[in-house]
Short mmCIF file of C-alpha atoms in Angstrom, two decimals:
data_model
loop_
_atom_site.label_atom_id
_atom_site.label_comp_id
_atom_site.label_asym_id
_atom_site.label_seq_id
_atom_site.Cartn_x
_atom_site.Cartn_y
_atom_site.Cartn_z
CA UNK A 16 -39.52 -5.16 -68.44
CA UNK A 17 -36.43 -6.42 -70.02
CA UNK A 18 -35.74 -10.57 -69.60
CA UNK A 19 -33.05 -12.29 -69.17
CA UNK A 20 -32.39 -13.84 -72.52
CA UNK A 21 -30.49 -17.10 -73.99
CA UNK A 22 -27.52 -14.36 -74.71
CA UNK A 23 -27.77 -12.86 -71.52
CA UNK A 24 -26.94 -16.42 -70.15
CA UNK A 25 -24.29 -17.31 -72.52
CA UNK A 26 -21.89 -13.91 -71.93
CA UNK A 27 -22.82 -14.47 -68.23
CA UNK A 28 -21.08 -17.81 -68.12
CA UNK A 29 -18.24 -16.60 -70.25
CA UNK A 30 -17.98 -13.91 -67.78
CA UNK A 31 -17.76 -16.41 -65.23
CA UNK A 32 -15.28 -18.38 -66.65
CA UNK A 33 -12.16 -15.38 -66.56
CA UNK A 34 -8.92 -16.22 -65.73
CA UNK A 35 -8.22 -15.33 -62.05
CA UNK A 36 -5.36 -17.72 -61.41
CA UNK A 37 -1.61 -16.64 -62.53
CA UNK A 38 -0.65 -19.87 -62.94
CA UNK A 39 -3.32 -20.84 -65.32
CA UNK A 40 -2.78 -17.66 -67.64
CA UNK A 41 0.93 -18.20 -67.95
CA UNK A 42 0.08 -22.35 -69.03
CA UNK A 43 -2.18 -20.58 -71.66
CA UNK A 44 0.30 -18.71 -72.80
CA UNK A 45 3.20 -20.88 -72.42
CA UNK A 46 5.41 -18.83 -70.20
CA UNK A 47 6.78 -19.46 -66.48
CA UNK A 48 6.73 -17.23 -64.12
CA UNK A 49 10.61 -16.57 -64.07
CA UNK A 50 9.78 -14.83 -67.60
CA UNK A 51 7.61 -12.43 -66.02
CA UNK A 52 9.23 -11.06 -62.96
CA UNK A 53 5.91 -12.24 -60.31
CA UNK A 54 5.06 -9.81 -57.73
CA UNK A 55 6.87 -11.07 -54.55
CA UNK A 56 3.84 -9.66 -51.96
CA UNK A 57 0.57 -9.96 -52.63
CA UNK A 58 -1.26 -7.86 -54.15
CA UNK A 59 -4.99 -6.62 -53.54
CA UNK A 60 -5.83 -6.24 -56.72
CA UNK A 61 -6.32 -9.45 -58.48
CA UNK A 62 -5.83 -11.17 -61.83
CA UNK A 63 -9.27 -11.05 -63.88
CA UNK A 64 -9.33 -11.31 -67.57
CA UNK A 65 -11.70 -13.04 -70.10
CA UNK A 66 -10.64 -16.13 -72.12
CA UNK A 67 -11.40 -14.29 -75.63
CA UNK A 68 -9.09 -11.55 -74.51
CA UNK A 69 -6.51 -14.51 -73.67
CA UNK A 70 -6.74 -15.61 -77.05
CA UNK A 71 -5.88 -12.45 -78.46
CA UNK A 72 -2.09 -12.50 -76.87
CA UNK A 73 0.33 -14.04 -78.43
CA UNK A 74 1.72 -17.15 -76.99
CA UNK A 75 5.37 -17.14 -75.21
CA UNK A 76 5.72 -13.66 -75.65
CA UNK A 77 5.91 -11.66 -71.99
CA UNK A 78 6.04 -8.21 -73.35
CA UNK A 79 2.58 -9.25 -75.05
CA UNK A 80 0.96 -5.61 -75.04
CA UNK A 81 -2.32 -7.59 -74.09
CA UNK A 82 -0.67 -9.61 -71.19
CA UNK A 83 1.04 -6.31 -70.13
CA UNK A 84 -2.18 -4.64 -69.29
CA UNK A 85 -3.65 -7.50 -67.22
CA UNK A 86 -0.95 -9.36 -65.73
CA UNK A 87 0.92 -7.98 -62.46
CA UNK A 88 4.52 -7.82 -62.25
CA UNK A 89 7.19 -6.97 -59.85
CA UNK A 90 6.95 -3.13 -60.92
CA UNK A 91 3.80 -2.71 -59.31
CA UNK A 92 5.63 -3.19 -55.68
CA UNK A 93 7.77 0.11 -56.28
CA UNK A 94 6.24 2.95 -54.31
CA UNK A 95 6.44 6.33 -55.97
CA UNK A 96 5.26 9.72 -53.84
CA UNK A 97 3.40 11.18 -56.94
CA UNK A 98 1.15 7.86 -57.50
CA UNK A 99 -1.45 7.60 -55.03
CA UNK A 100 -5.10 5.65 -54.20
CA UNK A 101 -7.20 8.67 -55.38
CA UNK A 102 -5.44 10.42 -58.23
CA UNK A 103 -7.89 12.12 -59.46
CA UNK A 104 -9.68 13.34 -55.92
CA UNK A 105 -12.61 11.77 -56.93
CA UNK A 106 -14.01 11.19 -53.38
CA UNK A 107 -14.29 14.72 -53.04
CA UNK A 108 -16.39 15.29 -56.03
CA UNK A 109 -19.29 12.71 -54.43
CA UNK A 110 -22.63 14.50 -54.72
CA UNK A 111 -24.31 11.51 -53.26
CA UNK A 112 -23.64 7.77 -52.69
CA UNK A 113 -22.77 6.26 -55.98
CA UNK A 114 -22.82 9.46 -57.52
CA UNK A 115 -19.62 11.89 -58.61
CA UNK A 116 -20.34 15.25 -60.14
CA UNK A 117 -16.98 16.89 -61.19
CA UNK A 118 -17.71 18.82 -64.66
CA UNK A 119 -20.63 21.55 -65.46
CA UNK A 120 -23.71 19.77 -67.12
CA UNK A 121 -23.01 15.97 -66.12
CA UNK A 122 -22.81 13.66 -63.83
CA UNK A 123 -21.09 9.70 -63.32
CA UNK A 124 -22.74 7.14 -61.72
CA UNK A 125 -21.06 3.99 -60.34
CA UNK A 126 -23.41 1.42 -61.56
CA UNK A 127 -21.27 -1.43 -59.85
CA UNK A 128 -18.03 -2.16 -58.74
CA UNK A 129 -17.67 -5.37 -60.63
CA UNK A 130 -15.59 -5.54 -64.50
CA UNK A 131 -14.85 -8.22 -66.70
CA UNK A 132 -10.85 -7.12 -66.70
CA UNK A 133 -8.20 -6.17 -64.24
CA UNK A 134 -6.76 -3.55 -65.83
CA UNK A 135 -3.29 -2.58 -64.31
CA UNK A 136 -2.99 0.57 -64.71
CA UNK A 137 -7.15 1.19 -63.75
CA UNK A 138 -7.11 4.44 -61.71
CA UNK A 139 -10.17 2.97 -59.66
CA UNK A 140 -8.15 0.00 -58.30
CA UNK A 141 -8.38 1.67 -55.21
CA UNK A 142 -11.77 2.97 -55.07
CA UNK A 143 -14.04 2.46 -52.33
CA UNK A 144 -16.78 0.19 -54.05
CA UNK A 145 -18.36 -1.00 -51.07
CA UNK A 146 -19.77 2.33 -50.24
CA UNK A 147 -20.15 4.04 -53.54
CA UNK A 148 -21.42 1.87 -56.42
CA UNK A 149 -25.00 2.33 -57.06
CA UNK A 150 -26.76 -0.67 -55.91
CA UNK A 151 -29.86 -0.52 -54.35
CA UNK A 152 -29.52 0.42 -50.89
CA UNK A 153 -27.97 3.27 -52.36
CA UNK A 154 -29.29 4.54 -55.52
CA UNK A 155 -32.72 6.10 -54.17
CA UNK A 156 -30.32 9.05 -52.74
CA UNK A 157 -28.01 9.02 -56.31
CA UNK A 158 -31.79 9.02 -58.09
CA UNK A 159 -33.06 11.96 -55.48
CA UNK A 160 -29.77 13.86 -56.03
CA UNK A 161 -30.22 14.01 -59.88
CA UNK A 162 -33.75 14.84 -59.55
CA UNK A 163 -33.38 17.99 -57.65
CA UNK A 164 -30.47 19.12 -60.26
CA UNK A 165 -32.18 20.13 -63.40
CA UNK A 166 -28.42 21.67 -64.42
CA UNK A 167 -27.55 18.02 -65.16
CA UNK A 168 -28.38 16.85 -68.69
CA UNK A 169 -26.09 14.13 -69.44
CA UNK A 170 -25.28 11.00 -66.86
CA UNK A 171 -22.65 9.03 -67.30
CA UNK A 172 -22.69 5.02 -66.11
CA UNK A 173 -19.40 3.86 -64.97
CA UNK A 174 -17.98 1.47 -62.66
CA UNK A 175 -16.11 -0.65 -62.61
CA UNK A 176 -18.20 -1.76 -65.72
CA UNK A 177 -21.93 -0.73 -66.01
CA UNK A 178 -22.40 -3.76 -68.30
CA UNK A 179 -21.02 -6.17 -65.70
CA UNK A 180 -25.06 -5.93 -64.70
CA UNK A 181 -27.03 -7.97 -66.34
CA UNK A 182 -29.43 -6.86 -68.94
CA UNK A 183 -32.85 -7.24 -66.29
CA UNK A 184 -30.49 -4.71 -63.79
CA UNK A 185 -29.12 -2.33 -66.57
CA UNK A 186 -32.79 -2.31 -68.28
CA UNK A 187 -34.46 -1.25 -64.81
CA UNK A 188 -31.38 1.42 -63.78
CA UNK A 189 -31.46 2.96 -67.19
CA UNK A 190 -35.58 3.02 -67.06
CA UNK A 191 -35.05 4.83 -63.88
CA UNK A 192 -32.63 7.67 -65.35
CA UNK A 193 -34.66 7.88 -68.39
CA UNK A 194 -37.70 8.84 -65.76
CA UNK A 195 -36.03 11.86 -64.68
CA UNK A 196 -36.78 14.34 -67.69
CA UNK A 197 -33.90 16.92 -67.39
CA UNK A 198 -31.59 13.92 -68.69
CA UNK A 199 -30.89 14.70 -72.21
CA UNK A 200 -28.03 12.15 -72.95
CA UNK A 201 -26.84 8.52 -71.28
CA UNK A 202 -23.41 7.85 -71.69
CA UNK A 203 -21.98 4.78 -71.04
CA UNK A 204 -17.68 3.80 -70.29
CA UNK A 205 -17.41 0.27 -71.19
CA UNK A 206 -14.74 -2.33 -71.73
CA UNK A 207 -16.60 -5.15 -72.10
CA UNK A 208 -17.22 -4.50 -75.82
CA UNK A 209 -14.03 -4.99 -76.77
CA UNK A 210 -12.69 -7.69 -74.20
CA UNK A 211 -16.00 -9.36 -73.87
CA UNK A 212 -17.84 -8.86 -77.09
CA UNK A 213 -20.68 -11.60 -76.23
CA UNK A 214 -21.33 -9.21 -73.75
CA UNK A 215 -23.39 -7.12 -77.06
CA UNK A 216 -26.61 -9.10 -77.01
CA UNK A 217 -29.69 -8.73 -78.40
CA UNK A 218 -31.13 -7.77 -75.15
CA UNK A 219 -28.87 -5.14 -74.48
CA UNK A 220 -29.11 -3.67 -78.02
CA UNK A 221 -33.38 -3.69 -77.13
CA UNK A 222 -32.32 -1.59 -74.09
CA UNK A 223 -30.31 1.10 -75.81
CA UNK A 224 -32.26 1.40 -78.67
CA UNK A 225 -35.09 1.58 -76.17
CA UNK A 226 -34.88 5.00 -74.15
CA UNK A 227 -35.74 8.53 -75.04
CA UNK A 228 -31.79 9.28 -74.36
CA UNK A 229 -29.04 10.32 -77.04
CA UNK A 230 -27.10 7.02 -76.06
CA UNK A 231 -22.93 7.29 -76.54
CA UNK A 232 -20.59 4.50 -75.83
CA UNK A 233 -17.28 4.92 -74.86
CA UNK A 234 -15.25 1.84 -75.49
CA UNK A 235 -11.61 0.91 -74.55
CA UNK A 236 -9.31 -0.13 -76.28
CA UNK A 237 -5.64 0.27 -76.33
CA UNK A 238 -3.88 -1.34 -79.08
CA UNK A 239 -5.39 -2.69 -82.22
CA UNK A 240 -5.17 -6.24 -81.84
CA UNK A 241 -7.66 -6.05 -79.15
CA UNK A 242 -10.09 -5.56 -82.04
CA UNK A 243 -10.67 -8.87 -83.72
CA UNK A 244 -13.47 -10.04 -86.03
CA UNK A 245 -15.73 -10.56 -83.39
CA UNK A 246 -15.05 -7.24 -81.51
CA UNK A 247 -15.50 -5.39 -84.62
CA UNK A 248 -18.94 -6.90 -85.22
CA UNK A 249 -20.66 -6.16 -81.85
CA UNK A 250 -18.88 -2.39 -82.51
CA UNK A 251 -20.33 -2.05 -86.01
CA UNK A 252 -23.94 -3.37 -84.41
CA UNK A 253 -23.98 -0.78 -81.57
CA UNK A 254 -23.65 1.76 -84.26
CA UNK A 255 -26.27 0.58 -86.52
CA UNK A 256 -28.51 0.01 -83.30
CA UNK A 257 -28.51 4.06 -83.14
CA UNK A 258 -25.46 4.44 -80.13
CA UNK A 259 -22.55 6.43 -80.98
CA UNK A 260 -19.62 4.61 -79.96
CA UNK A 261 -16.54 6.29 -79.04
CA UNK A 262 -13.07 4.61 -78.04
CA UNK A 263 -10.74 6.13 -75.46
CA UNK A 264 -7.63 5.01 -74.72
CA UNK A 265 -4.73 5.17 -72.12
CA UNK A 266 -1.21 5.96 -73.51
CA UNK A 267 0.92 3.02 -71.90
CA UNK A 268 4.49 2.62 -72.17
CA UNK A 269 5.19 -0.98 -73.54
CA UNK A 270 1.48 -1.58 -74.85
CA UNK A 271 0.80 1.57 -77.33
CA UNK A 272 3.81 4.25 -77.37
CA UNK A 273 4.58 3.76 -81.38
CA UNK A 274 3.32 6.09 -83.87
CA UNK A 275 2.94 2.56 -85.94
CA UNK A 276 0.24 1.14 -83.21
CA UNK A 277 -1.82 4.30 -82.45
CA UNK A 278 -2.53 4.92 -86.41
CA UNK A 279 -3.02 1.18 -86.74
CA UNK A 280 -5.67 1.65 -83.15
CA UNK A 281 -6.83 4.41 -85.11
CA UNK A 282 -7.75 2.89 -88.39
CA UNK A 283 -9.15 -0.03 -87.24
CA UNK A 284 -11.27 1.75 -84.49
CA UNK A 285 -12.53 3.40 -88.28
CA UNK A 286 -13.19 0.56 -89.87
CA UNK A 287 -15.52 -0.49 -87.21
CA UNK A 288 -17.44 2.87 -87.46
CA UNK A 289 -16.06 3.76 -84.47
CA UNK A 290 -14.20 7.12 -83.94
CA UNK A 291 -11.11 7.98 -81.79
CA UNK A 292 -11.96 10.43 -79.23
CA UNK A 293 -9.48 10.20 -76.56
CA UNK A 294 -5.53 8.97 -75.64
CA UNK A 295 -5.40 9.82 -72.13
CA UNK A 296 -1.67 10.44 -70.03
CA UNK A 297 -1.83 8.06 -67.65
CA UNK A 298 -3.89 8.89 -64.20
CA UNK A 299 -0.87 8.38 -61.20
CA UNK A 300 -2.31 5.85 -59.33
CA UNK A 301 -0.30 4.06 -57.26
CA UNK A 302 0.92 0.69 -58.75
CA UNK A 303 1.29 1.86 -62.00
CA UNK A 304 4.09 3.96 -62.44
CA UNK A 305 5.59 1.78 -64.41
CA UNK A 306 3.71 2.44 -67.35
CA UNK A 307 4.11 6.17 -67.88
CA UNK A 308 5.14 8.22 -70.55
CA UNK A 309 6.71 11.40 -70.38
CA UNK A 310 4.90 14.53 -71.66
CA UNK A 311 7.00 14.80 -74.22
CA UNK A 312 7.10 11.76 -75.78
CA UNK A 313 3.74 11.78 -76.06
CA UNK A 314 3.58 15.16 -77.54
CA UNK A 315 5.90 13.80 -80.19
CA UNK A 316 3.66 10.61 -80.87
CA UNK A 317 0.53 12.06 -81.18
CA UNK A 318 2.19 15.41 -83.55
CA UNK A 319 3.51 12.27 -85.72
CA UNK A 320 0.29 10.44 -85.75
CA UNK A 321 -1.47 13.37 -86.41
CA UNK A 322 0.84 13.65 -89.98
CA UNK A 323 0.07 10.68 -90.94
CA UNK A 324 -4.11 10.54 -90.36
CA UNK A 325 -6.79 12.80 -91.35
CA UNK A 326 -7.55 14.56 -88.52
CA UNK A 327 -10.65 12.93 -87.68
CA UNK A 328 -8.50 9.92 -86.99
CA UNK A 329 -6.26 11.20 -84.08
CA UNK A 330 -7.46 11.28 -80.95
CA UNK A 331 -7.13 13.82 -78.46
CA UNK A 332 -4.23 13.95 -76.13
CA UNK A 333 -5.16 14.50 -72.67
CA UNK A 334 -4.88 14.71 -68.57
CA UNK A 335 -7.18 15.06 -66.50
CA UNK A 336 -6.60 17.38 -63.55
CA UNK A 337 -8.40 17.37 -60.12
CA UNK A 338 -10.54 20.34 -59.62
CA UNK A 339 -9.74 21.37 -63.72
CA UNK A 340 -13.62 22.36 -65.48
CA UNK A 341 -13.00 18.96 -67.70
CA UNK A 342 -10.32 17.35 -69.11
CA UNK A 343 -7.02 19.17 -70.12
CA UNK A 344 -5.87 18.75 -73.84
CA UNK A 345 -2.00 18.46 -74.35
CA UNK A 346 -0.59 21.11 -76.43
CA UNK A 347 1.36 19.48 -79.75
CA UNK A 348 2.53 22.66 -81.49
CA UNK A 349 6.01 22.72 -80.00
CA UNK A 350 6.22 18.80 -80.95
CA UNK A 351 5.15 18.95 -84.78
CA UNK A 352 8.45 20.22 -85.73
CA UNK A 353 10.27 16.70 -85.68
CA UNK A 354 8.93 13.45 -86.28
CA UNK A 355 9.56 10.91 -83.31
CA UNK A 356 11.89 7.65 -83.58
CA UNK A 357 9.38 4.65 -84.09
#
């Protein structure tokens, strides 16, 4: 049995200590709230984001591509018809409490409800955690279901943030997947890597390293100064702990939509031993309209981006589709015939 260890305290209290107040985030950073255009309603998805993040933005700056991501703004209030609370239909792919099985050969548990980060444009801001994440009046049916389908090799913890839980709760969940022997492969969607790197203890690094599972990581992050010195080192020690980390990021208009910022995501994601494997369109859920980009556009970035990088740099561009088999790559060949203004 894993124990809770002088780490597991420290990111704990660091975890505690996110920003939750507007007021207090815009002091840190210097700004008033004129400069930001403040939601006038309230909103029911609140302000949450870690002080080391905070310290990545740059002071008085509002179109800080960090702040943009965390911080909500009048846009959010404009209702558009295609942006809705479930945009990827994911209640109708539940198997069982907790558990969503959309795509042939694995399956996505909800391990909690709870993240580190408020993501704006998250597209389970309006999920229904309460009845779905994975706790344990729940999981025993989740557990069952995965036990009585052997077609299932590879499970995939999600959330919110699986690693919101702290390394006794992750040890035990993960001790009870590895139990069930048709599981070939644990994957695990994190952002606390990168936005709370103390979160990459040596108690969590026992528990991967621990299981009979191929473990993968997919990280987040969406432009490269979210990758400081310290998020590169936890990175470069999941690797050398025997995970596989992948990153897998959201195209966002305002935070990343520059060839100049996805090669620089790119090459630093590299440097850390960690290699590009997504750039997702963004899912229409409502709120967060206002950080689309067209199609087009980013058929144009990615073609450029892909001229510049070996290929093993450039993520894949896709969308995922309700009901689709898995996730639908963007076609670039009608967008590598012209390079895109910066």
């Amino acid at each position: 049995m894993i124990s809770r260890s002088e780490g597991d305290f420290d990111w704990q209290s660091s975890y505690r200590q996110a920003i939750t107040d507007v007021g207090v985030l815009l002091d840190h950073l210097e700004l008033t709230s004129d400069q930001v255009e403040l939601p006038d309603e309230h909103l029911d998805f609140p302000l949450r984001v870690p002080r080391s993040f905070v310290a990545r933005m740059q002071p008085r700056d509002p179109r800080d591509p960090l702040l943009l991501q965390v911080l909500a703004t009048r846009a959010e209030e404009s209702r558009h018809p295609d942006y809705v609370d479930d945009p990827l239909a994911e209640e109708q792919a539940i198997k069982a409490p907790g558990l969503l099985h959309k795509y042939r050969g694995r399956a996505l548990l909800v391990a909690t409800g709870a993240c580190a980060v408020h993501c704006r444009y998250c597209f389970r801001r309006h999920f229904p955690y309460g009845e779905q994440s994975a706790t344990q009046r729940v999981r025993r049916q989740a557990l069952a279901a995965l036990e009585g389908d052997p077609s299932i090799r590879e499970i995939i913890l999600s959330g919110g943030d699986p690693l919101s839980l702290s390394n006794r709760a992750f040890g035990e969940l993960v001790a009870e997947l590895a139990a069930i022997p048709h599981l070939r492969r644990l994957r695990i969607h994190s952002r606390l890597p990168i936005v709370l790197p103390e979160r990459v203890d040596a108690g969590l690094l026992e528990i991967l390293g621990g299981p009979r599972f191929q473990t993968v990581m997919v990280v987040h992050a969406n432009h490269p100064r979210e990758i400081d010195d310290q998020v590169g080192d936890v990175l470069q020690r999941l690797v050398a702990g025997g995970t596989t980390v992948l990153n897998q990021a959201v195209l966002l208009a305002g935070v990343n939509d520059r060839v100049d910022t996805l090669c620089e995501l790119s090459e630093s994601l590299f440097a850390n031993r960690v290699l590009p494997y997504y750039l997702n369109l963004l899912d229409p859920v409502a709120g967060a309209a206002h950080f689309d980009v067209p199609e087009g556009r980013a058929q144009e970035l990615l073609a450029a981006t892909a001229a510049r990088l070996p290929g093993y740099l450039v993520p894949r561009l896709v969308r995922e589709e309700p009901g689709a088999a898995a996730k639908v790559p963007v076609d670039l060949r009608s967008a590598y015939r012209a390079e895109p203004s910066q």
